[in-house]
PDB file of N, CA and C in Angstrom:
ATOM      1  N   LYS K 296       0.341  -1.038  -0.291  1.00 86.00           N
ATOM      2  CA  LYS K 296      -0.089   0.451  -0.453  1.00 86.00           C
ATOM      3  C   LYS K 296       1.371   0.757   0.192  1.00 86.00           C
ATOM      4  N   GLN K 297       0.313   1.689  -1.117  1.00 90.00           N
ATOM      5  CA  GLN K 297       0.766   3.233  -0.458  1.00 90.00           C
ATOM      6  C   GLN K 297       0.613   4.869   0.180  1.00 90.00           C
ATOM      7  N   LEU K 298       1.325   5.042   1.051  1.00 91.00           N
ATOM      8  CA  LEU K 298       0.575   6.473   1.592  1.00 91.00           C
ATOM      9  C   LEU K 298       0.574   8.139   1.892  1.00 91.00           C
ATOM     10  N   PHE K 299       0.005   8.692   2.434  1.00 92.00           N
ATOM     11  CA  PHE K 299       0.792   9.582   1.222  1.00 92.00           C
ATOM     12  C   PHE K 299       0.517  10.713   3.698  1.00 92.00           C
ATOM     13  N   TYR K 300       1.627  11.293   3.323  1.00 93.00           N
ATOM     14  CA  TYR K 300       1.899  11.820   4.417  1.00 93.00           C
ATOM     15  C   TYR K 300       1.304  13.565   4.715  1.00 93.00           C
ATOM     16  N   ASN K 301       1.158  14.297   4.910  1.00 94.00           N
ATOM     17  CA  ASN K 301       0.952  15.897   4.679  1.00 94.00           C
ATOM     18  C   ASN K 301       2.786  15.196   5.180  1.00 94.00           C
ATOM     19  N   GLN K 302       3.389  17.658   4.755  1.00 97.00           N
ATOM     20  CA  GLN K 302       4.596  17.509   4.784  1.00 97.00           C
ATOM     21  C   GLN K 302       5.365  16.802   6.456  1.00 97.00           C
ATOM     22  N   SER K 303       4.671  17.352   7.499  1.00 95.00           N
ATOM     23  CA  SER K 303       5.666  17.333   8.044  1.00 95.00           C
ATOM     24  C   SER K 303       5.451  14.906   9.754  1.00 95.00           C
ATOM     25  N   GLU K 304       4.022  15.237   9.182  1.00 94.00           N
ATOM     26  CA  GLU K 304       3.783  13.671   9.167  1.00 94.00           C
ATOM     27  C   GLU K 304       5.398  13.048   8.025  1.00 94.00           C
ATOM     28  N   GLU K 305       5.545  12.921   7.183  1.00 96.00           N
ATOM     29  CA  GLU K 305       6.608  12.459   5.750  1.00 96.00           C
ATOM     30  C   GLU K 305       8.032  13.076   6.618  1.00 96.00           C
ATOM     31  N   THR K 306       7.943  13.502   6.668  1.00 97.00           N
ATOM     32  CA  THR K 306       9.755  14.535   7.455  1.00 97.00           C
ATOM     33  C   THR K 306       9.704  13.690   9.165  1.00 97.00           C
ATOM     34  N   GLN K 307       9.381  13.511   9.860  1.00 95.00           N
ATOM     35  CA  GLN K 307       9.127  12.952  10.930  1.00 95.00           C
ATOM     36  C   GLN K 307       8.785  11.035  10.714  1.00 95.00           C
ATOM     37  N   ILE K 308       8.094  10.212   9.634  1.00 96.00           N
ATOM     38  CA  ILE K 308       8.135   8.813   9.133  1.00 96.00           C
ATOM     39  C   ILE K 308       9.860   8.360   9.374  1.00 96.00           C
ATOM     40  N   THR K 309      10.281   9.731   7.716  1.00 96.00           N
ATOM     41  CA  THR K 309      11.525   9.905   7.470  1.00 96.00           C
ATOM     42  C   THR K 309      12.824   9.524   7.926  1.00 96.00           C
ATOM     43  N   GLN K 310      12.506  10.647   9.152  1.00 96.00           N
ATOM     44  CA  GLN K 310      13.103  10.732   9.686  1.00 96.00           C
ATOM     45  C   GLN K 310      13.618   9.307  11.198  1.00 96.00           C
ATOM     46  N   LEU K 311      12.227   9.242  11.561  1.00 95.00           N
ATOM     47  CA  LEU K 311      12.161   7.572  12.602  1.00 95.00           C
ATOM     48  C   LEU K 311      12.202   6.631  11.566  1.00 95.00           C
ATOM     49  N   GLU K 312      12.845   6.273   9.793  1.00 96.00           N
ATOM     50  CA  GLU K 312      13.344   5.131   9.286  1.00 96.00           C
ATOM     51  C   GLU K 312      14.422   5.718   9.318  1.00 96.00           C
ATOM     52  N   THR K 313      14.312   6.306   9.287  1.00 96.00           N
ATOM     53  CA  THR K 313      16.089   6.274   9.256  1.00 96.00           C
ATOM     54  C   THR K 313      17.085   5.786  10.963  1.00 96.00           C
ATOM     55  N   LEU K 314      16.421   6.602  12.139  1.00 94.00           N
ATOM     56  CA  LEU K 314      16.538   5.641  13.081  1.00 94.00           C
ATOM     57  C   LEU K 314      16.978   4.416  13.612  1.00 94.00           C
ATOM     58  N   LEU K 315      15.965   4.025  12.620  1.00 93.00           N
ATOM     59  CA  LEU K 315      15.239   2.446  12.868  1.00 93.00           C
ATOM     60  C   LEU K 315      16.969   1.835  11.988  1.00 93.00           C
ATOM     61  N   GLN K 316      17.182   1.687  11.112  1.00 94.00           N
ATOM     62  CA  GLN K 316      18.692   1.731  10.488  1.00 94.00           C
ATOM     63  C   GLN K 316      19.341   0.990  11.828  1.00 94.00           C
ATOM     64  N   PRO K 317      19.359  -0.516  11.308  1.00 93.00           N
ATOM     65  CA  PRO K 317      20.640  -1.448  12.304  1.00 93.00           C
ATOM     66  C   PRO K 317      21.767  -0.477  13.375  1.00 93.00           C
ATOM     67  N   VAL K 318      22.885  -0.213  11.184  1.00 95.00           N
ATOM     68  CA  VAL K 318      23.746   0.598  11.862  1.00 95.00           C
ATOM     69  C   VAL K 318      23.440   2.404  12.461  1.00 95.00           C
ATOM     70  N   ARG K 319      22.258   2.173  12.457  1.00 95.00           N
ATOM     71  CA  ARG K 319      22.540   4.158  12.769  1.00 95.00           C
ATOM     72  C   ARG K 319      21.150   3.328  14.537  1.00 95.00           C
ATOM     73  N   PHE K 320      20.341   2.788  14.241  1.00 93.00           N
ATOM     74  CA  PHE K 320      20.158   2.458  15.628  1.00 93.00           C
ATOM     75  C   PHE K 320      20.566   1.758  17.335  1.00 93.00           C
ATOM     76  N   GLU K 321      21.752   1.156  16.201  1.00 95.00           N
ATOM     77  CA  GLU K 321      22.588   0.980  16.959  1.00 95.00           C
ATOM     78  C   GLU K 321      23.125   2.287  17.784  1.00 95.00           C
ATOM     79  N   GLN K 322      24.468   3.152  17.004  1.00 96.00           N
ATOM     80  CA  GLN K 322      25.153   4.940  17.505  1.00 96.00           C
ATOM     81  C   GLN K 322      23.735   4.800  17.881  1.00 96.00           C
ATOM     82  N   VAL K 323      22.797   5.487  17.988  1.00 94.00           N
ATOM     83  CA  VAL K 323      21.242   6.189  19.189  1.00 94.00           C
ATOM     84  C   VAL K 323      21.509   5.521  20.139  1.00 94.00           C
ATOM     85  N   CYS K 324      21.083   3.585  20.289  1.00 94.00           N
ATOM     86  CA  CYS K 324      22.027   2.900  21.116  1.00 94.00           C
ATOM     87  C   CYS K 324      22.916   3.064  22.261  1.00 94.00           C
ATOM     88  N   ASP K 325      24.304   3.219  21.438  1.00 96.00           N
ATOM     89  CA  ASP K 325      25.059   3.591  21.944  1.00 96.00           C
ATOM     90  C   ASP K 325      25.694   4.493  23.319  1.00 96.00           C
ATOM     91  N   LYS K 326      25.059   5.484  22.719  1.00 96.00           N
ATOM     92  CA  LYS K 326      24.585   7.414  23.240  1.00 96.00           C
ATOM     93  C   LYS K 326      23.688   7.115  24.550  1.00 96.00           C
ATOM     94  N   LEU K 327      22.921   6.535  24.038  1.00 95.00           N
ATOM     95  CA  LEU K 327      21.921   6.285  24.932  1.00 95.00           C
ATOM     96  C   LEU K 327      22.598   5.687  26.271  1.00 95.00           C
ATOM     97  N   THR K 328      22.844   4.893  25.884  1.00 96.00           N
ATOM     98  CA  THR K 328      24.241   3.839  27.193  1.00 96.00           C
ATOM     99  C   THR K 328      24.911   4.960  27.818  1.00 96.00           C
ATOM    100  N   ALA K 329      25.775   5.632  27.296  1.00 97.00           N
ATOM    101  CA  ALA K 329      26.577   6.144  27.348  1.00 97.00           C
ATOM    102  C   ALA K 329      26.055   7.513  28.454  1.00 97.00           C
ATOM    103  N   LYS K 330      24.856   8.120  28.393  1.00 96.00           N
ATOM    104  CA  LYS K 330      24.306   8.988  29.136  1.00 96.00           C
ATOM    105  C   LYS K 330      24.135   8.565  30.263  1.00 96.00           C
ATOM    106  N   GLY K 331      23.929   6.245  30.686  1.00 96.00           N
ATOM    107  CA  GLY K 331      23.465   6.288  31.296  1.00 96.00           C
ATOM    108  C   GLY K 331      21.339   5.986  31.595  1.00 96.00           C
ATOM    109  N   MET K 332      21.716   6.301  30.444  1.00 95.00           N
ATOM    110  CA  MET K 332      19.958   5.951  30.202  1.00 95.00           C
ATOM    111  C   MET K 332      19.441   4.592  29.544  1.00 95.00           C
ATOM    112  N   ARG K 333      18.347   3.939  29.602  1.00 91.00           N
ATOM    113  CA  ARG K 333      17.775   2.750  28.692  1.00 91.00           C
ATOM    114  C   ARG K 333      18.282   2.936  27.352  1.00 91.00           C
ATOM    115  N   ARG K 334      19.093   1.126  27.292  1.00 89.00           N
ATOM    116  CA  ARG K 334      19.224   1.126  25.923  1.00 89.00           C
ATOM    117  C   ARG K 334      17.998   1.053  24.700  1.00 89.00           C
ATOM    118  N   GLY K 335      17.196   1.672  23.711  1.00 86.00           N
ATOM    119  CA  GLY K 335      15.961   1.805  22.832  1.00 86.00           C
ATOM    120  C   GLY K 335      15.440   2.602  23.644  1.00 86.00           C
ATOM    121  N   PHE K 336      14.484   2.562  22.492  1.00 82.00           N
ATOM    122  CA  PHE K 336      13.364   4.287  22.600  1.00 82.00           C
ATOM    123  C   PHE K 336      12.097   3.143  22.006  1.00 82.00           C
ATOM    124  N   ALA K 337      10.984   3.849  22.716  1.00 83.00           N
ATOM    125  CA  ALA K 337       9.740   3.104  21.964  1.00 83.00           C
ATOM    126  C   ALA K 337       9.570   4.301  20.966  1.00 83.00           C
ATOM    127  N   CYS K 338       8.144   3.687  20.322  1.00 85.00           N
ATOM    128  CA  CYS K 338       6.984   5.222  19.659  1.00 85.00           C
ATOM    129  C   CYS K 338       6.028   5.005  19.746  1.00 85.00           C
ATOM    130  N   LEU K 339       5.314   5.705  20.077  1.00 82.00           N
ATOM    131  CA  LEU K 339       3.611   5.562  20.347  1.00 82.00           C
ATOM    132  C   LEU K 339       2.604   6.756  19.391  1.00 82.00           C
ATOM    133  N   PHE K 340       1.809   5.950  18.620  1.00 85.00           N
ATOM    134  CA  PHE K 340       1.763   6.983  17.650  1.00 85.00           C
ATOM    135  C   PHE K 340      -0.150   6.737  18.458  1.00 85.00           C
ATOM    136  N   TYR K 341      -0.422   7.788  17.304  1.00 84.00           N
ATOM    137  CA  TYR K 341      -2.447   8.234  17.944  1.00 84.00           C
ATOM    138  C   TYR K 341      -2.429   9.332  16.859  1.00 84.00           C
ATOM    139  N   GLY K 342      -3.623   9.304  16.846  1.00 87.00           N
ATOM    140  CA  GLY K 342      -4.380   9.779  15.904  1.00 87.00           C
ATOM    141  C   GLY K 342      -5.856   8.957  15.477  1.00 87.00           C
ATOM    142  N   ALA K 343      -6.971  10.031  15.198  1.00 89.00           N
ATOM    143  CA  ALA K 343      -7.817   9.025  15.395  1.00 89.00           C
ATOM    144  C   ALA K 343      -8.154   8.097  14.239  1.00 89.00           C
ATOM    145  N   PRO K 344      -9.287   7.078  14.293  1.00 88.00           N
ATOM    146  CA  PRO K 344      -9.333   5.463  14.023  1.00 88.00           C
ATOM    147  C   PRO K 344      -9.187   6.240  11.828  1.00 88.00           C
ATOM    148  N   ALA K 345      -8.618   4.459  11.590  1.00 91.00           N
ATOM    149  CA  ALA K 345      -8.147   4.377   9.720  1.00 91.00           C
ATOM    150  C   ALA K 345      -7.843   6.222   9.732  1.00 91.00           C
ATOM    151  N   THR K 346      -6.641   6.486   9.958  1.00 92.00           N
ATOM    152  CA  THR K 346      -5.840   6.923   9.626  1.00 92.00           C
ATOM    153  C   THR K 346      -4.645   7.056   8.301  1.00 92.00           C
ATOM    154  N   GLY K 347      -3.541   5.563   9.138  1.00 93.00           N
ATOM    155  CA  GLY K 347      -2.413   4.464   8.507  1.00 93.00           C
ATOM    156  C   GLY K 347      -1.546   4.533   9.937  1.00 93.00           C
ATOM    157  N   LYS K 348      -2.520   4.590  11.071  1.00 91.00           N
ATOM    158  CA  LYS K 348      -1.065   4.318  12.047  1.00 91.00           C
ATOM    159  C   LYS K 348      -0.580   3.270  11.714  1.00 91.00           C
ATOM    160  N   THR K 349      -1.711   1.499  12.312  1.00 90.00           N
ATOM    161  CA  THR K 349      -1.425   0.389  11.781  1.00 90.00           C
ATOM    162  C   THR K 349      -0.122   0.359  10.145  1.00 90.00           C
ATOM    163  N   GLU K 350      -0.829   0.668   9.671  1.00 94.00           N
ATOM    164  CA  GLU K 350      -0.297   1.292   8.515  1.00 94.00           C
ATOM    165  C   GLU K 350       1.138   1.047   8.130  1.00 94.00           C
ATOM    166  N   THR K 351       1.298   2.354   8.944  1.00 95.00           N
ATOM    167  CA  THR K 351       2.772   3.113   8.763  1.00 95.00           C
ATOM    168  C   THR K 351       3.282   2.996   9.736  1.00 95.00           C
ATOM    169  N   VAL K 352       3.340   1.616  10.635  1.00 93.00           N
ATOM    170  CA  VAL K 352       3.649   1.121  12.398  1.00 93.00           C
ATOM    171  C   VAL K 352       4.045  -0.160  11.025  1.00 93.00           C
ATOM    172  N   LEU K 353       3.587  -1.199  10.221  1.00 93.00           N
ATOM    173  CA  LEU K 353       3.915  -2.467   9.729  1.00 93.00           C
ATOM    174  C   LEU K 353       4.489  -2.233   8.700  1.00 93.00           C
ATOM    175  N   GLN K 354       4.975  -0.752   7.928  1.00 95.00           N
ATOM    176  CA  GLN K 354       6.058  -0.778   6.732  1.00 95.00           C
ATOM    177  C   GLN K 354       7.201  -0.249   7.263  1.00 95.00           C
ATOM    178  N   LEU K 355       7.394   0.605   8.647  1.00 94.00           N
ATOM    179  CA  LEU K 355       7.981   1.044   8.606  1.00 94.00           C
ATOM    180  C   LEU K 355       8.573  -0.694   9.071  1.00 94.00           C
ATOM    181  N   ALA K 356       8.760  -1.218  10.747  1.00 93.00           N
ATOM    182  CA  ALA K 356       9.049  -2.706  10.683  1.00 93.00           C
ATOM    183  C   ALA K 356       9.561  -3.153   9.772  1.00 93.00           C
ATOM    184  N   ARG K 357       9.075  -3.405   8.447  1.00 94.00           N
ATOM    185  CA  ARG K 357       9.359  -4.658   7.226  1.00 94.00           C
ATOM    186  C   ARG K 357      10.694  -3.596   6.600  1.00 94.00           C
ATOM    187  N   LYS K 358      10.710  -2.798   6.358  1.00 94.00           N
ATOM    188  CA  LYS K 358      11.721  -1.868   6.474  1.00 94.00           C
ATOM    189  C   LYS K 358      13.569  -2.353   6.541  1.00 94.00           C
ATOM    190  N   THR K 359      12.902  -2.247   8.332  1.00 93.00           N
ATOM    191  CA  THR K 359      13.729  -2.081   9.186  1.00 93.00           C
ATOM    192  C   THR K 359      14.351  -3.045  10.051  1.00 93.00           C
ATOM    193  N   GLY K 360      13.532  -4.547   9.380  1.00 92.00           N
ATOM    194  CA  GLY K 360      13.416  -5.445  10.577  1.00 92.00           C
ATOM    195  C   GLY K 360      13.217  -5.394  11.256  1.00 92.00           C
ATOM    196  N   ARG K 361      12.457  -4.324  12.256  1.00 89.00           N
ATOM    197  CA  ARG K 361      11.849  -4.268  13.552  1.00 89.00           C
ATOM    198  C   ARG K 361      10.336  -5.867  13.815  1.00 89.00           C
ATOM    199  N   ASP K 362      10.352  -5.639  14.743  1.00 86.00           N
ATOM    200  CA  ASP K 362       9.655  -6.406  15.923  1.00 86.00           C
ATOM    201  C   ASP K 362       8.800  -5.482  16.159  1.00 86.00           C
ATOM    202  N   ILE K 363       7.158  -5.756  16.652  1.00 84.00           N
ATOM    203  CA  ILE K 363       6.249  -4.654  16.553  1.00 84.00           C
ATOM    204  C   ILE K 363       5.506  -5.246  17.523  1.00 84.00           C
ATOM    205  N   LEU K 364       5.272  -4.594  18.398  1.00 78.00           N
ATOM    206  CA  LEU K 364       4.867  -5.234  19.453  1.00 78.00           C
ATOM    207  C   LEU K 364       3.991  -3.743  20.047  1.00 78.00           C
ATOM    208  N   GLN K 365       1.970  -4.270  19.254  1.00 75.00           N
ATOM    209  CA  GLN K 365       0.945  -3.503  19.844  1.00 75.00           C
ATOM    210  C   GLN K 365       0.263  -3.580  20.753  1.00 75.00           C
ATOM    211  N   VAL K 366       0.091  -2.021  21.468  1.00 73.00           N
ATOM    212  CA  VAL K 366      -0.403  -2.582  22.817  1.00 73.00           C
ATOM    213  C   VAL K 366      -1.906  -1.871  22.019  1.00 73.00           C
ATOM    214  N   ASN K 367      -3.207  -2.229  23.296  1.00 71.00           N
ATOM    215  CA  ASN K 367      -3.692  -1.317  22.691  1.00 71.00           C
ATOM    216  C   ASN K 367      -4.095  -1.365  24.351  1.00 71.00           C
ATOM    217  N   VAL K 368      -4.307   0.440  24.620  1.00 69.00           N
ATOM    218  CA  VAL K 368      -4.799   1.696  24.881  1.00 69.00           C
ATOM    219  C   VAL K 368      -5.615   1.241  26.327  1.00 69.00           C
ATOM    220  N   SER K 369      -7.137   0.951  25.134  1.00 72.00           N
ATOM    221  CA  SER K 369      -8.035   1.622  26.091  1.00 72.00           C
ATOM    222  C   SER K 369      -8.628   0.311  26.331  1.00 72.00           C
ATOM    223  N   MET K 370      -7.908  -1.430  25.893  1.00 69.00           N
ATOM    224  CA  MET K 370      -8.004  -2.665  26.508  1.00 69.00           C
ATOM    225  C   MET K 370      -6.940  -2.654  27.606  1.00 69.00           C
ATOM    226  N   LYS K 371      -5.988  -1.939  27.296  1.00 63.00           N
ATOM    227  CA  LYS K 371      -5.131  -2.018  28.940  1.00 63.00           C
ATOM    228  C   LYS K 371      -6.552  -1.198  30.267  1.00 63.00           C
ATOM    229  N   LYS K 372      -6.728   0.395  29.824  1.00 63.00           N
ATOM    230  CA  LYS K 372      -7.415   0.938  30.726  1.00 63.00           C
ATOM    231  C   LYS K 372      -9.073   0.029  31.019  1.00 63.00           C
ATOM    232  N   LYS K 373      -9.294  -0.946  30.474  1.00 64.00           N
ATOM    233  CA  LYS K 373     -10.515  -1.396  30.914  1.00 64.00           C
ATOM    234  C   LYS K 373      -9.866  -2.686  32.014  1.00 64.00           C
ATOM    235  N   THR K 374      -8.710  -2.844  31.898  1.00 63.00           N
ATOM    236  CA  THR K 374      -8.694  -4.029  32.293  1.00 63.00           C
ATOM    237  C   THR K 374      -7.613  -3.725  33.688  1.00 63.00           C
ATOM    238  N   GLN K 375      -7.423  -2.147  33.495  1.00 60.00           N
ATOM    239  CA  GLN K 375      -6.807  -2.001  35.281  1.00 60.00           C
ATOM    240  C   GLN K 375      -7.956  -1.855  35.462  1.00 60.00           C
ATOM    241  N   MET K 376      -9.254  -0.877  35.407  1.00 57.00           N
ATOM    242  CA  MET K 376     -10.245  -0.486  35.719  1.00 57.00           C
ATOM    243  C   MET K 376     -10.626  -2.009  36.286  1.00 57.00           C
ATOM    244  N   LEU K 377     -10.924  -3.372  35.843  1.00 53.00           N
ATOM    245  CA  LEU K 377     -11.002  -4.747  36.659  1.00 53.00           C
ATOM    246  C   LEU K 377     -11.034  -4.690  37.689  1.00 53.00           C
ATOM    247  N   VAL K 378      -8.777  -5.091  37.468  1.00 55.00           N
ATOM    248  CA  VAL K 378      -8.176  -5.246  38.317  1.00 55.00           C
ATOM    249  C   VAL K 378      -8.462  -4.272  39.424  1.00 55.00           C
ATOM    250  N   LEU K 379      -8.787  -3.163  39.372  1.00 56.00           N
ATOM    251  CA  LEU K 379      -9.564  -2.617  40.778  1.00 56.00           C
ATOM    252  C   LEU K 379     -10.523  -2.580  41.353  1.00 56.00           C
ATOM    253  N   ILE K 380     -11.476  -2.682  40.695  1.00 56.00           N
ATOM    254  CA  ILE K 380     -13.004  -2.921  40.988  1.00 56.00           C
ATOM    255  C   ILE K 380     -12.783  -4.537  41.506  1.00 56.00           C
ATOM    256  N   LEU K 381     -11.461  -5.490  40.617  1.00 56.00           N
ATOM    257  CA  LEU K 381     -11.516  -7.566  41.912  1.00 56.00           C
ATOM    258  C   LEU K 381     -11.565  -6.882  43.224  1.00 56.00           C
ATOM    259  N   GLN K 382     -10.040  -5.709  43.216  1.00 53.00           N
ATOM    260  CA  GLN K 382      -9.165  -5.730  44.696  1.00 53.00           C
ATOM    261  C   GLN K 382     -10.229  -5.015  46.165  1.00 53.00           C
ATOM    262  N   LYS K 383     -10.860  -3.953  45.216  1.00 46.00           N
ATOM    263  CA  LYS K 383     -11.885  -3.744  46.611  1.00 46.00           C
ATOM    264  C   LYS K 383     -12.862  -4.747  47.138  1.00 46.00           C
TER     265      LYS K 383
END
């Protein structure tokens, strides 16, 4: 699928794709470690439904050889509320 972005989004996605390339990613991780920070980083995509978030992530992962961890935040909130209710 070909996705179309506005200029700002295109710039951000291109920058993220560059950061996720194996050699560049290692450089970023090394810098984070040298500064006493955790190695690696996570990305959060947000926006209205059906705007291309999932497809963007799938394409980035494919292009850079990355794995994806998908978290459904609304489901997590429901689970947290259920835990709180059960703890009472």
